[in-house]
PDB file of C-alpha atoms in Angstrom:
ATOM      1  CA  ARG A 563      12.186 -35.649  72.092  1.00  0.00           C
ATOM      2  CA  VAL A 564      13.136 -32.205  73.346  1.00  0.00           C
ATOM      3  CA  ASP A 565      11.399 -30.600  70.376  1.00  0.00           C
ATOM      4  CA  VAL A 566       8.159 -32.475  71.078  1.00  0.00           C
ATOM      5  CA  LYS A 567       8.249 -31.449  74.747  1.00  0.00           C
ATOM      6  CA  THR A 568       9.085 -27.787  74.116  1.00  0.00           C
ATOM      7  CA  SER A 569       8.024 -26.901  70.573  1.00  0.00           C
ATOM      8  CA  THR A 570       5.424 -24.260  69.890  1.00  0.00           C
ATOM      9  CA  SER A 571       5.240 -25.156  66.198  1.00  0.00           C
ATOM     10  CA  GLY A 572       3.516 -28.100  64.561  1.00  0.00           C
ATOM     11  CA  GLY A 573       0.520 -27.636  66.847  1.00  0.00           C
ATOM     12  CA  LYS A 574      -1.940 -29.500  64.645  1.00  0.00           C
ATOM     13  CA  THR A 575      -0.186 -32.861  64.810  1.00  0.00           C
ATOM     14  CA  TRP A 576       0.983 -32.587  68.416  1.00  0.00           C
ATOM     15  CA  PHE A 577      -2.313 -31.132  69.669  1.00  0.00           C
ATOM     16  CA  ASP A 578      -4.155 -34.143  68.241  1.00  0.00           C
ATOM     17  CA  ILE A 579      -1.730 -36.576  69.877  1.00  0.00           C
ATOM     18  CA  ALA A 580      -2.097 -34.683  73.170  1.00  0.00           C
ATOM     19  CA  SER A 581      -5.857 -35.037  72.856  1.00  0.00           C
ATOM     20  CA  TRP A 582      -5.566 -38.769  72.153  1.00  0.00           C
ATOM     21  CA  THR A 583      -3.278 -39.145  75.178  1.00  0.00           C
ATOM     22  CA  ALA A 584      -5.812 -37.550  77.533  1.00  0.00           C
ATOM     23  CA  GLY A 585      -8.557 -39.725  76.072  1.00  0.00           C
ATOM     24  CA  LEU A 586      -6.564 -42.956  76.306  1.00  0.00           C
ATOM     25  CA  LEU A 587      -4.905 -42.445  79.680  1.00  0.00           C
ATOM     26  CA  ASP A 588      -7.477 -40.352  81.553  1.00  0.00           C
ATOM     27  CA  ASP A 589     -10.736 -40.890  79.649  1.00  0.00           C
ATOM     28  CA  LYS A 590     -10.829 -37.110  79.316  1.00  0.00           C
ATOM     29  CA  LEU A 591     -11.889 -34.964  76.355  1.00  0.00           C
ATOM     30  CA  LEU A 592      -9.638 -31.961  75.822  1.00  0.00           C
ATOM     31  CA  THR A 593     -11.610 -29.309  73.961  1.00  0.00           C
ATOM     32  CA  GLU A 594      -9.028 -26.550  74.271  1.00  0.00           C
ATOM     33  CA  ILE A 595      -5.340 -27.352  73.905  1.00  0.00           C
ATOM     34  CA  THR A 596      -2.430 -25.001  74.465  1.00  0.00           C
ATOM     35  CA  HIS A 597       1.258 -25.702  74.014  1.00  0.00           C
ATOM     36  CA  ASP A 598       1.574 -26.122  77.789  1.00  0.00           C
ATOM     37  CA  ILE A 599      -1.133 -28.816  77.720  1.00  0.00           C
ATOM     38  CA  GLN A 600       0.533 -30.359  74.672  1.00  0.00           C
ATOM     39  CA  HIS A 601       3.877 -30.562  76.506  1.00  0.00           C
ATOM     40  CA  GLU A 602       2.270 -31.992  79.640  1.00  0.00           C
ATOM     41  CA  GLN A 603       0.399 -34.703  77.725  1.00  0.00           C
ATOM     42  CA  LEU A 604       3.245 -35.643  75.386  1.00  0.00           C
ATOM     43  CA  SER A 605       5.604 -36.134  78.322  1.00  0.00           C
ATOM     44  CA  ARG A 606       3.392 -39.116  79.220  1.00  0.00           C
ATOM     45  CA  VAL A 607       3.845 -41.066  75.970  1.00  0.00           C
ATOM     46  CA  ALA A 608       6.572 -42.270  73.644  1.00  0.00           C
ATOM     47  CA  ILE A 609       6.573 -41.281  69.983  1.00  0.00           C
ATOM     48  CA  MET A 610       8.459 -43.234  67.347  1.00  0.00           C
ATOM     49  CA  ASN A 611       9.060 -42.582  63.667  1.00  0.00           C
ATOM     50  CA  LEU A 612       9.639 -45.931  61.961  1.00  0.00           C
ATOM     51  CA  LYS A 613      11.598 -44.281  59.180  1.00  0.00           C
ATOM     52  CA  LYS A 614      14.097 -42.940  61.728  1.00  0.00           C
ATOM     53  CA  GLU A 615      14.965 -39.871  59.669  1.00  0.00           C
ATOM     54  CA  ALA A 616      13.360 -36.623  58.634  1.00  0.00           C
ATOM     55  CA  GLY A 617      10.996 -36.802  55.748  1.00  0.00           C
ATOM     56  CA  ARG A 618       8.443 -34.978  53.713  1.00  0.00           C
ATOM     57  CA  SER A 619       4.907 -34.006  54.627  1.00  0.00           C
ATOM     58  CA  SER A 620       3.663 -37.223  53.046  1.00  0.00           C
ATOM     59  CA  SER A 621       4.868 -40.778  53.388  1.00  0.00           C
ATOM     60  CA  ASP A 622       5.629 -43.511  50.912  1.00  0.00           C
ATOM     61  CA  LYS A 623       4.425 -47.038  51.710  1.00  0.00           C
ATOM     62  CA  LYS A 624       7.486 -48.687  50.145  1.00  0.00           C
ATOM     63  CA  GLU A 625       9.819 -46.402  52.084  1.00  0.00           C
ATOM     64  CA  ILE A 626       8.065 -47.164  55.388  1.00  0.00           C
ATOM     65  CA  GLN A 627       8.265 -50.900  54.677  1.00  0.00           C
ATOM     66  CA  TYR A 628      11.951 -50.621  53.708  1.00  0.00           C
ATOM     67  CA  TYR A 629      12.885 -48.876  56.964  1.00  0.00           C
ATOM     68  CA  THR A 630      10.722 -51.210  59.027  1.00  0.00           C
ATOM     69  CA  ASP A 631      12.390 -54.249  57.462  1.00  0.00           C
ATOM     70  CA  LYS A 632      15.853 -52.736  57.861  1.00  0.00           C
ATOM     71  CA  ASP A 633      15.425 -51.523  61.443  1.00  0.00           C
ATOM     72  CA  ILE A 634      12.990 -54.023  62.987  1.00  0.00           C
ATOM     73  CA  ASP A 635      15.465 -55.122  65.677  1.00  0.00           C
ATOM     74  CA  TYR A 636      16.000 -51.495  66.769  1.00  0.00           C
ATOM     75  CA  ILE A 637      12.267 -50.785  66.603  1.00  0.00           C
ATOM     76  CA  LEU A 638      11.439 -53.790  68.797  1.00  0.00           C
ATOM     77  CA  GLU A 639      14.224 -52.914  71.241  1.00  0.00           C
ATOM     78  CA  GLU A 640      12.945 -49.345  71.499  1.00  0.00           C
ATOM     79  CA  ILE A 641       9.411 -50.613  72.110  1.00  0.00           C
ATOM     80  CA  LYS A 642      10.728 -53.010  74.754  1.00  0.00           C
ATOM     81  CA  ILE A 643      12.576 -50.180  76.526  1.00  0.00           C
ATOM     82  CA  CYS A 644       9.435 -48.016  76.534  1.00  0.00           C
ATOM     83  CA  ASN A 645       7.440 -50.900  78.040  1.00  0.00           C
ATOM     84  CA  PRO A 646       4.093 -49.728  76.609  1.00  0.00           C
ATOM     85  CA  LYS A 647       0.607 -51.020  77.321  1.00  0.00           C
ATOM     86  CA  LEU A 648      -0.581 -49.924  73.885  1.00  0.00           C
ATOM     87  CA  ILE A 649       0.836 -48.774  70.557  1.00  0.00           C
ATOM     88  CA  ILE A 650      -1.130 -46.591  68.171  1.00  0.00           C
ATOM     89  CA  ALA A 651       0.150 -47.195  64.635  1.00  0.00           C
ATOM     90  CA  CYS A 652      -0.521 -43.908  62.879  1.00  0.00           C
ATOM     91  CA  SER A 653      -1.575 -44.965  59.363  1.00  0.00           C
ATOM     92  CA  HIS A 654      -2.443 -48.076  57.412  1.00  0.00           C
ATOM     93  CA  ASP A 655       1.109 -48.087  56.043  1.00  0.00           C
ATOM     94  CA  VAL A 656       2.795 -48.115  59.470  1.00  0.00           C
ATOM     95  CA  PHE A 657       0.417 -50.787  60.795  1.00  0.00           C
ATOM     96  CA  ASN A 658       0.838 -52.936  57.683  1.00  0.00           C
ATOM     97  CA  ALA A 659       4.638 -52.577  57.667  1.00  0.00           C
ATOM     98  CA  LEU A 660       4.864 -53.829  61.251  1.00  0.00           C
ATOM     99  CA  ALA A 661       2.357 -56.621  60.671  1.00  0.00           C
ATOM    100  CA  GLN A 662       4.129 -57.787  57.525  1.00  0.00           C
ATOM    101  CA  LYS A 663       7.589 -57.788  59.109  1.00  0.00           C
ATOM    102  CA  LEU A 664       6.309 -59.625  62.208  1.00  0.00           C
ATOM    103  CA  LYS A 665       4.437 -62.126  60.026  1.00  0.00           C
ATOM    104  CA  ILE A 666       1.059 -61.182  61.486  1.00  0.00           C
ATOM    105  CA  SER A 667      -1.872 -62.712  59.658  1.00  0.00           C
ATOM    106  CA  PHE A 668      -4.762 -60.272  59.409  1.00  0.00           C
ATOM    107  CA  ARG A 669      -7.144 -63.215  59.258  1.00  0.00           C
ATOM    108  CA  GLU A 670      -5.702 -65.227  62.175  1.00  0.00           C
ATOM    109  CA  ASP A 671      -3.855 -62.780  64.429  1.00  0.00           C
ATOM    110  CA  CYS A 672      -5.851 -59.543  64.195  1.00  0.00           C
ATOM    111  CA  ASP A 673      -8.949 -58.393  65.968  1.00  0.00           C
ATOM    112  CA  LYS A 674     -11.025 -55.412  64.860  1.00  0.00           C
ATOM    113  CA  ILE A 675     -12.026 -52.485  67.041  1.00  0.00           C
ATOM    114  CA  VAL A 676     -15.063 -50.786  65.546  1.00  0.00           C
ATOM    115  CA  PHE A 677     -14.757 -47.002  65.411  1.00  0.00           C
ATOM    116  CA  ASN A 678     -17.213 -44.368  64.267  1.00  0.00           C
ATOM    117  CA  GLU A 679     -18.379 -44.251  60.648  1.00  0.00           C
ATOM    118  CA  LYS A 680     -15.630 -41.827  59.549  1.00  0.00           C
ATOM    119  CA  MET A 681     -12.968 -44.197  60.876  1.00  0.00           C
ATOM    120  CA  LYS A 682     -14.553 -47.511  59.847  1.00  0.00           C
ATOM    121  CA  ASP A 683     -11.512 -48.424  57.717  1.00  0.00           C
ATOM    122  CA  TYR A 684      -9.264 -48.455  60.795  1.00  0.00           C
ATOM    123  CA  GLY A 685      -9.180 -50.492  63.987  1.00  0.00           C
ATOM    124  CA  LEU A 686      -7.308 -53.687  63.234  1.00  0.00           C
ATOM    125  CA  CYS A 687      -5.130 -54.701  66.164  1.00  0.00           C
ATOM    126  CA  PHE A 688      -2.688 -57.409  67.161  1.00  0.00           C
ATOM    127  CA  ASP A 689      -0.663 -58.341  70.225  1.00  0.00           C
ATOM    128  CA  ILE A 690       3.076 -57.689  69.917  1.00  0.00           C
ATOM    129  CA  SER A 691       4.015 -59.046  73.377  1.00  0.00           C
ATOM    130  CA  LYS A 692       5.761 -62.206  72.150  1.00  0.00           C
ATOM    131  CA  HIS A 693       8.000 -60.084  69.915  1.00  0.00           C
ATOM    132  CA  ILE A 694       9.188 -57.896  72.796  1.00  0.00           C
ATOM    133  CA  GLY A 695       9.187 -60.437  75.629  1.00  0.00           C
ATOM    134  CA  ALA A 696       6.303 -58.796  77.509  1.00  0.00           C
ATOM    135  CA  LYS A 697       4.338 -60.845  80.018  1.00  0.00           C
ATOM    136  CA  LYS A 698       1.040 -59.045  79.307  1.00  0.00           C
ATOM    137  CA  PRO A 699      -0.544 -58.213  75.951  1.00  0.00           C
ATOM    138  CA  VAL A 700       0.740 -55.098  74.192  1.00  0.00           C
ATOM    139  CA  TYR A 701      -1.633 -54.222  71.388  1.00  0.00           C
ATOM    140  CA  VAL A 702      -0.777 -52.393  68.189  1.00  0.00           C
ATOM    141  CA  VAL A 703      -3.877 -50.555  66.979  1.00  0.00           C
ATOM    142  CA  GLU A 704      -4.285 -49.230  63.448  1.00  0.00           C
ATOM    143  CA  TYR A 705      -5.374 -45.569  63.502  1.00  0.00           C
ATOM    144  CA  ARG A 706      -5.342 -42.442  61.375  1.00  0.00           C
ATOM    145  CA  HIS A 707      -2.172 -40.339  61.197  1.00  0.00           C
ATOM    146  CA  PRO A 708      -2.719 -37.262  63.414  1.00  0.00           C
ATOM    147  CA  ASN A 709      -1.985 -34.733  60.688  1.00  0.00           C
ATOM    148  CA  GLN A 710      -5.060 -36.036  58.851  1.00  0.00           C
ATOM    149  CA  CYS A 711      -7.457 -36.229  61.815  1.00  0.00           C
ATOM    150  CA  GLY A 712      -9.754 -33.431  60.730  1.00  0.00           C
ATOM    151  CA  ARG A 713     -10.592 -35.400  57.604  1.00  0.00           C
ATOM    152  CA  GLN A 714     -11.938 -38.240  59.720  1.00  0.00           C
ATOM    153  CA  GLY A 715     -13.646 -36.648  62.633  1.00  0.00           C
ATOM    154  CA  THR A 716     -13.770 -33.922  65.186  1.00  0.00           C
ATOM    155  CA  ARG A 717     -11.700 -33.941  68.337  1.00  0.00           C
ATOM    156  CA  GLU A 718     -14.782 -35.280  70.165  1.00  0.00           C
ATOM    157  CA  GLU A 719     -15.218 -38.109  67.642  1.00  0.00           C
ATOM    158  CA  HIS A 720     -11.560 -39.107  68.059  1.00  0.00           C
ATOM    159  CA  TYR A 721     -11.967 -38.954  71.835  1.00  0.00           C
ATOM    160  CA  LYS A 722     -14.882 -41.410  71.504  1.00  0.00           C
ATOM    161  CA  ASN A 723     -12.634 -43.671  69.426  1.00  0.00           C
ATOM    162  CA  MET A 724      -9.977 -43.527  72.156  1.00  0.00           C
ATOM    163  CA  ARG A 725     -12.665 -44.534  74.673  1.00  0.00           C
ATOM    164  CA  THR A 726     -13.559 -47.420  72.376  1.00  0.00           C
ATOM    165  CA  ILE A 727      -9.908 -48.539  72.408  1.00  0.00           C
ATOM    166  CA  ARG A 728      -9.826 -48.310  76.219  1.00  0.00           C
ATOM    167  CA  LYS A 729     -12.947 -50.458  76.524  1.00  0.00           C
ATOM    168  CA  ALA A 730     -12.014 -52.980  73.834  1.00  0.00           C
ATOM    169  CA  LEU A 731      -8.557 -53.592  75.303  1.00  0.00           C
ATOM    170  CA  ALA A 732      -9.572 -53.147  78.971  1.00  0.00           C
ATOM    171  CA  LEU A 733      -7.045 -50.375  79.604  1.00  0.00           C
TER     172      LEU A 733
END
């Protein structure tokens, strides 16, 4: 947590998350991001690594599922403590691991938020509120991992996707 709020390395990943935060919470497009802006924005959100330990620059679907299965009680407790309105699951693998462990049916329990053409393979979402005892819906939205954002859109295109999330979920 301290590293995320003070780091001046890893700008690509954290700058993208800072941009998403401004889009989701303020409906604001950040075109220029500095480490000060990064720190300000990231202090407004919670970030969780499902694997709960340091890893490599790439992830392994089986490893993510293993740690999700093993630590689901801790993951749900951490989510409950954070009391979020929304959860962005950063990759198909993270979204699928949570859905599988929580016995979410893609056909029955998931809605689809339609993003731009570059992100058309993302956007499934489900409500996790019953799993964390929340009184209002808390949606988990499937989205691209931030370290791969440039492959699926510009900062402005991702901002538009964040606006789409805001509208679709009435945030």
